C-alpha cells in the first residue's frame, strides 16, 4: 500500500515566530536548505536554536516536525512500526517518516540524548541518497526536495557518554550559536517578557556576568531563556531580585558559594 | 589540662596555709589580703578549695613572685570568676612552674595579666593558661621564646585559635627544638603565616570563594586576597595582582562582614578593571597623593556603578560621614568621598563643593581619562594648603574602611629624589612589596632539598625496559619508530602511615565519595528487551509476535522486557605526573602538588576498590627519550592496599614526556576486556623534556598519542592542575576532555567525583 503524502498542515506555522538574527544565520540556513545540506545547530542551552528553526520553517513555508530526543528512543519511534487493529496489522509512520514523506523540516532536538545506535537511522537521509529505508515494510522512502533535516547539539555537556558518533557529526554542516550581543539580547528579553528596556538591559548584564563563571563554578551561564523567564515573572509583579533568584540563581546552581556570588551579582546589576 | 577540684579539701586548709606562710614575711601580707578577698567572693565554702589550690602551687616551689602575680590576677577577676576558673588558673600555673620553671612562668603571666581588665570573669585567661600549660607539658623549651611574643599572639588570636596555633607548632616541630623555638618565637615565617591565617581568616575566609566568583562574574578578574597580620596594615592594600587584607577590622560587626568584604573586594576589582596605569609620584605631596587616591577611588567606583548600580548602593552603605563644619583633613576627606559617591549628599563646605564641581565636569567630559585625577588633586591640595589645614601622613586613614589605602595605585620608583615629604610612604609601599614577594609561592625553598636527595638516589635505582614506543614528529609529519624507551622504575619503599593518616583525615571527602560510589554501583536501570520472561510486555516484540501468528508463522516467544541495573563495566588507567614541578607547594598547609595528587589518587583508589572497577595507576616522569620513567603504583590485578606504600614513596623529579606515558598507559589499558576503558592523566604542566627544544614537539606528540589511544577505543581525559596545564591540556586532549582544577587543594575532592561523572550514565 503506497501512502499518499501525509497531510502535514497541522505542522505548519501560521504566525511568524519572533526571531532576531544574531549574525548571518538566516542566509546560511536558507542556502543549506536549497543545497539540501543537513544542518546542525550548535550552541549553549537557551540561546534560541529551537526558535530559530521555527522561524525558518515559517519563512520557508515548510511544516516543522520537532522530535525531542531521549535515551529510551528506539529507531522504531523515529521511523514507525506495525500496529494491530481489528482488521489486522496497520503500519504507522513515525515522525521522521512522516516528515520525509511530507517534505517537512524535521528537527531532532538535543540529538545527543538519543543513543548512538538509534541516530544512525538518519544516515541514509543525510548523504546523496536522501532516502529513508523502512526495512520492516520493505520500502525505501525517497525524500522530496522540501525535506530538510536539522539537529541541535549542545557541546557544553561534559560527558563522554553523550557525544555524537564521528560518522554522524560529519554528515552535517553546522551553524554555531552564541548568545546575542548585549543590546540585541536586551531587545529580545524586553519583547518576549514584556518588560521595559532598562530592566531588560539589567537582566542581560546579570546573564553576561554569570557567563563569566561558565566552565568554572557553573557549567554554563544564564541563558536568554532564563532571562525571559525572569522578565515574565517581573511582568507579573514579582520583585526583580526575587524573580532573578527564582528564574536564574536557584536553577543554575546548588553550590552555596556560587549561589551567594550570583545573588551578589544580581544585587549589583539591579 | 583538666581543672579538677578536690572533692573534700581539708576544711582547715586555709588556716593551715596561713600558719605556714606566717613564717614567710615576704608572702604573708599578700596572702592575708588574697585570703580575705577569696573569702569575700568565693564564700566560706569555697575558701578551703582556694587554699588547697594555693597550697599546691606553694609546695611546687613556685616562688613568691609567681604567687604574688596570681594574687594580682585574682584581684581583677575574682568578683566575676567561679571556682572552676580559679582551679584552672592555679593548676595550670602549677604545671607551668613544674615544667618551665618559675622565671618563665612569670614571663608568661605578665602579658596575660596585662590584658585583664577589672570585672572580667577570667575565663579567657584561664583558657589561655590551660593551653600554655598543655604546651609546657609537652615542650617546656618552647615557653621562653613564646613569652617574648605572647602579647602579640594574644593580641591577634582569641583563646581557641591560640590553642590551635600552639598545637600546630607542636605538630610541625615535634622533635626539632631549634625550629620549635623559631616557631614559637615567631621567627619562622610559617608561624607568622599560620598566625595570620588563624587571626584574619576567621573573618575573611568564609567569604573568599564567593567573592572570587563575584568579581570573576562582574569584572572577569579575581584579585587574589591575602590576609596579612601586620599591625601597620589598617586598610586593604593593592600590591601587584594581590589584595592584602588586614587581618581584622576592629569596628566591623559580624553581620556587616559579608557586605563589607564584598565592598572591599569589588572595590579592588574596580581598580583592576579601570585603573589602567599607576600614577607617577614625582613631586607630589602626601596630601596630593591621598587626594589622587580618593578621587581615583571615586572614579573607578562611578565607572563600575554605571553598569552595576547595585555596587554603588553597596558602597554607599559604608559612607557614614555627615555634613559638618569641621575643617580637618579626616572630616573633609570622608565627606568628599561621600559627596563623590552619593549625589544626594548635601554639604555646604566650599572646598567640597569645588572638588565636586571639578570632578563632575572632568568625569562627564571623559570618564575614562585617568589623567584628570592628579590634575584635580593638585588644585585641591593647593587649596588645602591655602586654608592652612595640616595633613598628617601618619594619622590619615582612608575612609570608608573598605577602600584600599591607595599606595598600590602609585609607581614609587618614579619618586622625585628631592621629594622628602613622601619618604615614609615610599618606605611603607616598599615594605609591603617585600611582603608581596614573601607571599609568592616559595618554590625555591623545598626544591633543592628534594632534588639533592633524588640525585643521590639515582645511581642505585633499578630499572627494566618496559618497551620502545614511537614518537610523532610534527614537522616531519611522521612517526619516529622506537624512538622512546620507557623504563619501569621500582617504587621507593616507604611507610604509608602518614598517607594513611591523611586519608583518614579526609573523612568528609571519603564520605561523599562513598555516597557517589553507591550510586555508581547502582547504575541507572536500563530496559532489556526481547526476553523470555520479564516484568512487563515488550510492546514492540509483542506486536511482532501477534503479527507472526496472524500470518501463520512461528512467533518469537521473547516478548517480555525487564528493567535491570546493569553492572558497571569500566576499567580505569590513571597516569600521574610526578615531574619536578609537582614539588611546588599548594594551599596553606605547605603540601606539594604531588602529595595532594597522591592523596587524591588514594581517595579515588579506595572508592574504586569499593565499586570494583578494574583500576591501574602509573606515575610518570622523563629524563630524555632514553629514560621515560614509569613507576607502577598499582597493576590491574593487584589489591589496592599494595599501592599505598608506593604512592607514599613518590618523589617529584625530572620532566614530563606526556606522549610516551600515554602510549604506555594505553597499551596496558587496551588489553582490558571491559566495555569502557578510561585513561585519565593528572598533570600540572605542559609536556617538556631535557632533550627537546621545540616547544610544540612534545605537545603535538601527546596529541597524536591521545588520538591513537582514542582510535583503540579508549576514552582519554585529562585533569589539569592550574592555568598553565589547563591551556596545554585543552590543546592536547580537547576542551571537552580536559578538566581544569584551578585550586589544587580541591583535587582530592574533585578527582573521584570527576571519574564517576565520566563513567556513570
Coordinates of C-alpha atoms in Angstrom, one line a residue, chain B residues 238-755:
Chain B
X238 CA 46.7 46.6 46.4
X239 CA 50.1 45.1 45.7
X240 CA 50.6 44.0 42.2
X241 CA 47.8 41.5 41.5
X242 CA 47.3 40.8 45.2
X243 CA 44.9 42.4 47.6
X244 CA 46.4 42.5 51.0
X245 CA 43.7 42.3 53.6
X246 CA 44.3 43.4 57.1
X247 CA 43.7 40.6 59.5
X248 CA 41.0 42.4 61.4
X249 CA 38.8 45.4 61.3
X250 CA 38.2 46.5 64.8
X251 CA 34.9 48.2 64.2
X252 CA 33.4 45.7 61.9
X253 CA 30.3 43.9 63.2
X254 CA 29.8 40.3 62.3
X255 CA 26.5 41.0 60.5
X256 CA 28.2 43.5 58.3
X257 CA 31.1 41.4 57.3
X258 CA 29.6 39.8 54.2
X259 CA 28.7 43.2 52.7
X260 CA 32.0 44.8 53.9
X261 CA 34.2 42.3 52.3
X262 CA 32.1 42.3 49.2
X263 CA 32.6 46.1 49.1
X264 CA 36.3 45.8 49.7
X265 CA 36.9 43.1 47.1
X266 CA 34.7 44.6 44.4
X267 CA 36.4 48.0 45.0
X268 CA 39.8 46.4 44.5
X269 CA 38.5 44.7 41.4
X270 CA 37.3 48.1 40.1
X271 CA 40.9 49.3 40.2
X272 CA 41.9 46.2 38.4
X273 CA 39.3 46.9 35.7
X274 CA 39.6 50.7 35.4
X275 CA 42.9 51.9 36.8
X276 CA 44.9 51.5 33.7
X277 CA 48.3 52.7 34.8
X278 CA 49.9 53.5 38.1
X279 CA 50.2 57.2 39.0
X280 CA 53.6 58.8 38.9
X281 CA 54.6 60.2 42.3
X282 CA 57.1 62.8 41.0
X283 CA 56.9 65.8 43.2
X284 CA 53.5 65.1 44.7
X285 CA 53.0 66.0 48.3
X286 CA 51.4 63.4 50.7
X287 CA 48.2 65.3 50.7
X288 CA 48.0 65.2 46.9
X289 CA 48.8 61.5 47.0
X290 CA 45.9 61.0 49.4
X291 CA 43.6 63.1 47.1
X292 CA 44.6 61.2 44.0
X293 CA 43.8 58.0 45.7
X294 CA 40.4 59.4 46.9
X295 CA 39.5 60.8 43.5
X296 CA 40.6 57.7 41.7
X297 CA 38.5 55.5 44.1
X298 CA 35.5 57.7 43.3
X299 CA 36.2 57.5 39.5
X300 CA 36.5 53.7 39.3
X301 CA 33.5 53.2 41.5
X302 CA 31.4 55.5 39.3
X303 CA 32.6 53.7 36.2
X304 CA 31.6 50.3 37.8
X305 CA 28.3 51.6 39.1
X306 CA 27.3 52.6 35.6
X307 CA 27.0 49.0 34.7
X308 CA 26.3 47.8 38.2
X309 CA 24.1 50.2 40.1
X310 CA 23.8 47.7 42.9
X311 CA 27.5 48.1 43.7
X312 CA 27.0 51.8 44.1
X313 CA 24.4 51.1 46.7
X314 CA 26.6 48.6 48.4
X315 CA 29.5 51.1 48.7
X316 CA 27.3 54.0 49.7
X317 CA 26.2 52.0 52.8
X318 CA 29.6 52.5 54.2
X319 CA 29.8 56.2 53.7
X320 CA 28.6 57.5 57.0
X321 CA 30.3 60.9 57.2
X322 CA 27.7 63.5 57.9
X323 CA 27.8 67.1 56.7
X324 CA 29.6 69.1 59.3
X325 CA 31.5 72.3 59.5
X326 CA 34.7 70.7 60.8
X327 CA 37.7 71.6 58.6
X328 CA 40.1 68.8 59.4
X329 CA 41.5 66.5 56.9
X330 CA 39.8 63.5 58.3
X331 CA 36.4 65.1 58.2
X332 CA 36.8 66.8 54.9
X333 CA 38.2 63.8 53.1
X334 CA 35.5 61.5 54.4
X335 CA 32.8 63.9 53.4
X336 CA 34.4 64.4 50.0
X337 CA 34.5 60.7 49.5
X338 CA 30.8 60.6 50.3
X339 CA 29.9 63.6 48.2
X340 CA 31.5 61.9 45.2
X341 CA 29.8 58.6 45.8
X342 CA 26.4 59.9 46.8
X343 CA 24.7 62.5 44.6
X344 CA 22.1 63.2 47.2
X345 CA 24.6 64.1 49.9
X346 CA 24.5 67.8 50.8
X347 CA 27.5 69.5 52.2
X348 CA 27.8 73.3 52.2
X349 CA 31.6 73.4 52.5
X350 CA 33.2 75.4 49.8
X351 CA 36.2 73.2 49.3
X352 CA 34.0 70.1 48.9
X353 CA 31.7 72.0 46.5
X354 CA 34.6 73.0 44.4
X355 CA 36.0 69.5 44.4
X356 CA 32.7 68.1 43.4
X357 CA 32.3 70.5 40.6
X358 CA 35.8 69.9 39.2
X359 CA 35.3 66.1 39.4
X360 CA 31.8 66.2 37.8
X361 CA 33.0 68.3 34.9
X362 CA 36.0 66.1 34.2
X363 CA 34.1 62.9 34.7
X364 CA 31.4 64.0 32.3
X365 CA 33.9 65.0 29.8
X366 CA 35.9 61.8 29.7
X367 CA 35.4 59.3 32.5
X368 CA 38.0 57.0 31.1
X369 CA 40.8 59.6 31.3
X370 CA 42.7 58.7 34.4
X371 CA 44.8 61.8 33.9
X372 CA 42.3 64.3 35.2
X373 CA 42.6 62.8 38.7
X374 CA 46.1 64.2 39.5
X375 CA 45.1 67.5 37.9
X376 CA 42.2 68.0 40.3
X377 CA 44.2 66.6 43.2
X378 CA 46.9 69.3 42.6
X379 CA 44.3 72.1 42.7
X380 CA 42.6 70.7 45.8
X381 CA 45.8 70.0 47.6
X382 CA 46.9 73.6 46.9
X383 CA 43.6 74.9 48.3
X384 CA 44.0 72.9 51.5
X385 CA 47.5 74.5 51.9
X386 CA 46.0 77.9 51.4
X387 CA 43.3 77.1 54.1
X388 CA 46.2 76.1 56.4
X389 CA 44.7 72.7 57.1
X390 CA 47.5 70.4 58.0
X391 CA 47.8 66.9 56.6
X392 CA 49.3 64.3 58.9
X393 CA 50.5 61.3 56.9
X394 CA 50.7 59.0 59.9
X395 CA 47.3 59.8 61.2
X396 CA 45.5 59.8 57.9
X397 CA 43.1 56.8 57.3
X398 CA 41.3 56.2 54.1
X399 CA 37.5 56.3 54.7
X400 CA 35.4 54.3 54.4
X401 CA 37.4 51.4 55.6
X402 CA 36.6 49.0 52.7
X403 CA 38.6 51.2 50.4
X404 CA 42.2 50.3 49.7
X405 CA 44.8 52.7 51.2
X406 CA 45.9 53.8 47.7
X407 CA 49.6 53.0 48.0
X408 CA 49.2 50.4 45.4
X409 CA 48.0 53.0 42.8
X410 CA 51.3 54.7 42.6
X411 CA 54.6 53.9 41.0
X412 CA 57.0 54.6 43.8
X413 CA 60.1 54.0 41.7
X414 CA 59.3 57.3 39.9
X415 CA 59.5 59.4 43.1
X416 CA 61.5 62.6 42.7
X417 CA 64.7 62.1 44.8
X418 CA 64.2 65.6 46.3
X419 CA 60.7 64.8 47.5
X420 CA 61.4 64.1 51.1
X421 CA 57.8 64.5 52.2
X422 CA 56.7 61.2 50.8
X423 CA 59.7 59.3 52.1
X424 CA 57.6 57.5 54.7
X425 CA 55.1 56.4 52.1
X426 CA 57.8 55.2 49.9
X427 CA 59.2 53.1 52.7
X428 CA 55.8 51.7 53.6
X429 CA 55.0 50.9 50.0
X430 CA 58.3 49.2 49.5
X431 CA 57.9 47.2 52.7
X432 CA 54.6 45.7 51.5
X433 CA 56.1 45.0 48.2
X434 CA 58.5 42.8 50.1
X435 CA 55.5 41.2 51.7
X436 CA 54.2 40.5 48.3
X437 CA 57.4 38.8 47.4
X438 CA 57.2 36.8 50.6
X439 CA 53.7 35.8 49.9
X440 CA 54.6 34.4 46.5
X441 CA 54.9 30.6 46.5
X442 CA 58.4 29.9 47.8
X443 CA 59.2 27.5 45.1
X444 CA 62.9 27.8 45.6
X445 CA 62.9 26.6 49.2
X446 CA 61.8 23.0 49.2
X447 CA 63.1 22.1 45.7
X448 CA 66.8 21.9 46.4
X449 CA 66.4 19.5 49.3
X450 CA 64.2 17.1 47.3
X451 CA 66.4 17.5 44.2
X452 CA 69.6 16.7 46.1
X453 CA 68.0 13.6 47.6
X454 CA 66.9 12.5 44.2
X455 CA 70.4 13.0 42.7
X456 CA 71.9 10.8 45.4
X457 CA 69.3 8.2 44.8
X458 CA 69.5 7.8 41.0
X459 CA 72.5 5.6 40.6
X460 CA 71.1 2.9 42.9
X461 CA 67.8 2.8 41.2
X462 CA 66.9 -0.3 39.3
X463 CA 65.0 -0.2 36.1
X464 CA 63.8 -2.5 33.5
X465 CA 62.9 -1.6 29.9
X466 CA 59.2 -1.8 29.5
X467 CA 59.0 -1.0 25.9
X468 CA 60.0 1.1 22.9
X469 CA 57.4 3.5 21.7
X470 CA 57.2 5.6 18.6
X471 CA 57.1 9.4 18.8
X472 CA 55.3 11.8 16.4
X473 CA 57.4 14.5 14.8
X474 CA 55.0 17.2 13.8
X475 CA 57.5 18.9 11.5
X476 CA 58.4 15.7 9.5
X477 CA 54.7 14.6 9.9
X478 CA 55.9 11.1 10.6
X479 CA 56.3 8.7 13.4
X480 CA 59.8 8.0 14.6
X481 CA 59.7 4.3 15.2
X482 CA 61.1 3.0 18.5
X483 CA 62.1 6.5 19.4
X484 CA 61.4 6.4 23.1
X485 CA 62.5 4.0 25.7
X486 CA 60.1 3.5 28.6
X487 CA 61.7 2.1 31.7
X488 CA 59.9 0.7 34.7
X489 CA 61.4 2.0 37.9
X490 CA 60.9 0.2 41.1
X491 CA 58.8 2.2 43.5
X492 CA 60.6 3.5 46.6
X493 CA 59.6 1.6 49.7
X494 CA 58.2 4.0 52.2
X495 CA 55.9 3.5 55.2
X496 CA 52.4 4.5 54.3
X497 CA 51.3 5.6 57.7
X498 CA 51.5 9.3 57.0
X499 CA 49.5 8.9 53.8
X500 CA 47.0 6.7 55.6
X501 CA 46.6 9.3 58.3
X502 CA 45.9 11.9 55.7
X503 CA 43.4 9.6 54.0
X504 CA 41.7 9.2 57.3
X505 CA 41.7 12.9 57.9
X506 CA 39.9 13.4 54.6
X507 CA 36.9 11.7 56.1
X508 CA 34.3 14.1 54.8
X509 CA 35.5 13.7 51.3
X510 CA 35.6 10.0 51.7
X511 CA 32.0 10.0 52.9
X512 CA 30.9 12.0 49.9
X513 CA 32.7 9.6 47.6
X514 CA 31.0 6.7 49.4
X515 CA 27.6 8.1 48.5
X516 CA 28.8 8.6 44.9
X517 CA 30.1 5.1 44.9
X518 CA 26.8 3.6 46.0
X519 CA 25.1 5.4 43.2
X520 CA 27.7 4.3 40.8
X521 CA 27.3 0.7 41.7
X522 CA 23.6 1.0 41.3
X523 CA 23.7 2.2 37.7
X524 CA 20.6 3.7 36.2
X525 CA 18.2 0.9 35.2
X526 CA 18.2 0.0 31.5
X527 CA 15.4 -1.7 29.7
X528 CA 16.3 -5.1 28.4
X529 CA 14.1 -6.0 25.5
X530 CA 13.0 -9.3 24.0
X531 CA 13.3 -11.5 27.0
X532 CA 11.7 -14.8 27.5
X533 CA 10.4 -13.6 30.8
X534 CA 10.3 -10.2 32.4
X535 CA 8.2 -7.9 34.4
X536 CA 6.5 -6.1 31.5
X537 CA 5.5 -6.8 27.9
X538 CA 7.8 -5.6 25.3
X539 CA 5.2 -4.0 23.0
X540 CA 7.5 -4.0 20.0
X541 CA 8.1 -7.7 20.3
X542 CA 4.5 -8.5 21.2
X543 CA 3.3 -6.7 18.1
X544 CA 5.6 -8.8 16.0
X545 CA 4.6 -12.0 17.7
X546 CA 0.9 -11.2 17.1
X547 CA 1.7 -10.4 13.5
X548 CA 3.6 -13.6 13.1
X549 CA 0.6 -15.6 14.5
X550 CA -1.8 -14.0 12.1
X551 CA 0.4 -14.6 9.2
X552 CA 0.7 -18.2 10.3
X553 CA 4.3 -18.0 11.1
X554 CA 6.1 -19.2 14.2
X555 CA 6.2 -16.2 16.6
X556 CA 9.3 -15.3 18.5
X557 CA 8.4 -16.0 22.1
X558 CA 10.7 -13.5 23.6
X559 CA 8.1 -10.8 24.1
X560 CA 9.0 -9.6 27.6
X561 CA 11.1 -6.7 28.8
X562 CA 12.6 -6.1 32.1
X563 CA 14.4 -3.3 33.8
X564 CA 17.8 -4.2 35.2
X565 CA 20.5 -2.2 36.7
X566 CA 23.4 -3.5 34.8
X567 CA 26.8 -3.8 36.4
X568 CA 29.4 -1.3 35.6
X569 CA 31.9 -2.4 33.0
X570 CA 34.6 0.2 33.2
X571 CA 38.4 -0.1 33.6
X572 CA 40.5 2.9 34.6
X573 CA 44.1 3.6 33.9
X574 CA 45.4 6.6 35.8
X575 CA 48.6 8.4 34.8
X576 CA 50.1 10.6 37.5
X577 CA 52.6 13.3 36.5
X578 CA 55.5 13.3 39.1
X579 CA 57.8 15.7 37.3
X580 CA 59.8 18.2 39.3
X581 CA 57.2 20.9 39.0
X582 CA 54.9 18.9 41.2
X583 CA 57.2 19.8 44.1
X584 CA 55.6 23.2 44.2
X585 CA 53.6 23.9 47.3
X586 CA 49.9 24.5 47.2
X587 CA 47.5 26.0 49.6
X588 CA 48.2 26.9 53.2
X589 CA 49.3 23.6 54.6
X590 CA 52.5 23.6 52.6
X591 CA 51.6 20.3 50.9
X592 CA 53.1 19.9 47.5
X593 CA 51.2 19.4 44.3
X594 CA 52.4 15.8 44.2
X595 CA 51.4 14.9 47.8
X596 CA 48.0 16.5 47.1
X597 CA 47.7 14.4 44.0
X598 CA 48.8 11.3 45.9
X599 CA 46.1 12.0 48.4
X600 CA 43.5 12.3 45.6
X601 CA 44.7 9.1 44.0
X602 CA 44.5 7.4 47.4
X603 CA 40.9 8.5 47.8
X604 CA 39.9 7.5 44.3
X605 CA 41.6 4.2 44.7
X606 CA 39.7 3.4 47.9
X607 CA 36.5 4.4 46.2
X608 CA 37.2 2.3 43.2
X609 CA 38.1 -0.6 45.4
X610 CA 34.5 -0.3 46.8
X611 CA 32.9 -0.2 43.3
X612 CA 35.0 -3.0 41.9
X613 CA 36.1 -1.2 38.7
X614 CA 39.4 -2.6 37.5
X615 CA 42.0 0.0 38.1
X616 CA 45.7 0.6 37.5
X617 CA 47.8 3.6 38.2
X618 CA 51.2 4.7 36.8
X619 CA 53.4 7.6 37.8
X620 CA 55.5 9.1 35.0
X621 CA 58.4 11.4 34.6
X622 CA 61.1 11.5 32.0
X623 CA 64.8 12.2 31.7
X624 CA 65.3 12.4 28.0
X625 CA 63.9 10.0 25.4
X626 CA 66.1 7.1 26.6
X627 CA 64.6 7.2 30.0
X628 CA 60.9 7.7 30.3
X629 CA 60.4 6.7 33.9
X630 CA 57.3 4.8 34.8
X631 CA 56.6 3.7 38.3
X632 CA 53.8 1.2 38.6
X633 CA 51.7 2.3 41.5
X634 CA 49.0 -0.4 41.1
X635 CA 48.6 -3.1 38.4
X636 CA 45.1 -4.2 37.4
X637 CA 45.5 -7.5 39.1
X638 CA 46.8 -6.1 42.4
X639 CA 45.0 -5.4 45.6
X640 CA 44.6 -1.7 46.4
X641 CA 46.4 -1.9 49.7
X642 CA 49.6 -2.8 47.8
X643 CA 49.6 0.6 46.1
X644 CA 49.6 2.8 49.3
X645 CA 53.3 2.5 50.2
X646 CA 54.3 3.2 46.6
X647 CA 52.0 6.2 46.5
X648 CA 53.6 7.5 49.7
X649 CA 57.0 6.9 48.2
X650 CA 56.6 9.1 45.2
X651 CA 59.1 11.9 44.9
X652 CA 58.9 14.7 42.3
X653 CA 61.8 14.8 39.8
X654 CA 62.6 15.2 36.1
X655 CA 60.4 16.3 33.2
X656 CA 57.1 15.5 31.5
X657 CA 57.2 13.4 28.3
X658 CA 53.5 13.0 28.1
X659 CA 53.1 11.2 24.8
X660 CA 55.2 8.3 25.7
X661 CA 53.4 7.9 29.1
X662 CA 50.1 7.9 27.3
X663 CA 51.2 5.3 24.8
X664 CA 52.5 3.1 27.6
X665 CA 49.3 3.6 29.7
X666 CA 47.1 3.0 26.7
X667 CA 48.9 -0.2 25.8
X668 CA 48.2 -1.6 29.3
X669 CA 44.6 -0.4 29.3
X670 CA 43.8 -1.7 25.8
X671 CA 44.4 -5.2 27.0
X672 CA 41.5 -4.9 29.4
X673 CA 38.3 -6.6 28.3
X674 CA 35.8 -4.1 29.7
X675 CA 33.2 -2.3 27.7
X676 CA 34.6 1.1 28.5
X677 CA 38.2 1.8 29.1
X678 CA 39.1 5.2 30.6
X679 CA 42.5 6.7 30.6
X680 CA 42.9 9.7 32.9
X681 CA 46.0 11.8 33.0
X682 CA 46.6 14.1 36.0
X683 CA 49.2 16.7 35.2
X684 CA 50.3 20.1 36.4
X685 CA 52.0 21.5 33.4
X686 CA 52.8 21.2 29.7
X687 CA 54.9 18.5 28.2
X688 CA 58.6 19.2 28.3
X689 CA 61.8 17.2 28.4
X690 CA 65.5 18.0 28.6
X691 CA 66.4 16.8 25.1
X692 CA 63.6 18.7 23.3
X693 CA 63.9 22.4 22.3
X694 CA 60.9 22.7 20.0
X695 CA 58.1 23.8 22.4
X696 CA 55.3 22.3 20.2
X697 CA 57.0 19.0 19.6
X698 CA 56.0 17.1 22.7
X699 CA 52.5 18.7 22.8
X700 CA 51.9 17.6 19.2
X701 CA 53.3 14.1 20.0
X702 CA 50.9 13.9 23.0
X703 CA 48.0 15.0 20.8
X704 CA 48.9 12.2 18.5
X705 CA 49.2 9.7 21.3
X706 CA 45.7 10.8 22.6
X707 CA 44.3 10.4 19.1
X708 CA 45.9 6.9 18.7
X709 CA 44.5 5.9 22.1
X710 CA 41.0 7.0 21.1
X711 CA 41.5 5.1 17.9
X712 CA 41.9 2.0 20.1
X713 CA 38.5 2.7 21.7
X714 CA 39.9 4.3 24.9
X715 CA 38.3 7.3 26.5
X716 CA 41.1 9.7 27.3
X717 CA 40.7 12.6 29.7
X718 CA 43.0 15.0 31.5
X719 CA 42.7 16.6 34.9
X720 CA 44.8 19.8 34.6
X721 CA 46.1 21.4 37.7
X722 CA 46.4 25.1 37.3
X723 CA 46.1 27.5 34.5
X724 CA 49.2 26.5 32.5
X725 CA 48.3 22.9 32.5
X726 CA 44.7 23.8 31.5
X727 CA 45.8 25.6 28.4
X728 CA 48.2 22.9 27.4
X729 CA 45.6 20.1 28.1
X730 CA 42.9 21.8 26.1
X731 CA 45.1 21.6 23.1
X732 CA 46.2 18.1 23.6
X733 CA 43.0 16.4 24.9
X734 CA 40.4 18.8 23.6
X735 CA 38.4 21.2 25.6
X736 CA 35.6 18.7 26.4
X737 CA 38.0 16.2 27.7
X738 CA 40.1 18.2 30.0
X739 CA 39.0 19.3 33.4
X740 CA 40.8 22.3 34.9
X741 CA 41.2 22.4 38.6
X742 CA 42.5 25.9 39.4
X743 CA 42.8 25.3 43.1
X744 CA 45.0 22.2 43.5
X745 CA 43.8 21.9 47.1
X746 CA 40.4 20.8 45.6
X747 CA 41.8 17.9 43.7
X748 CA 41.2 15.3 46.3
X749 CA 37.5 16.3 46.5
X750 CA 37.2 16.5 42.8
X751 CA 39.1 13.7 41.2
X752 CA 37.0 10.8 42.2
X753 CA 33.8 12.8 41.6
X754 CA 35.1 13.5 38.1
X755 CA 35.7 9.9 37.4

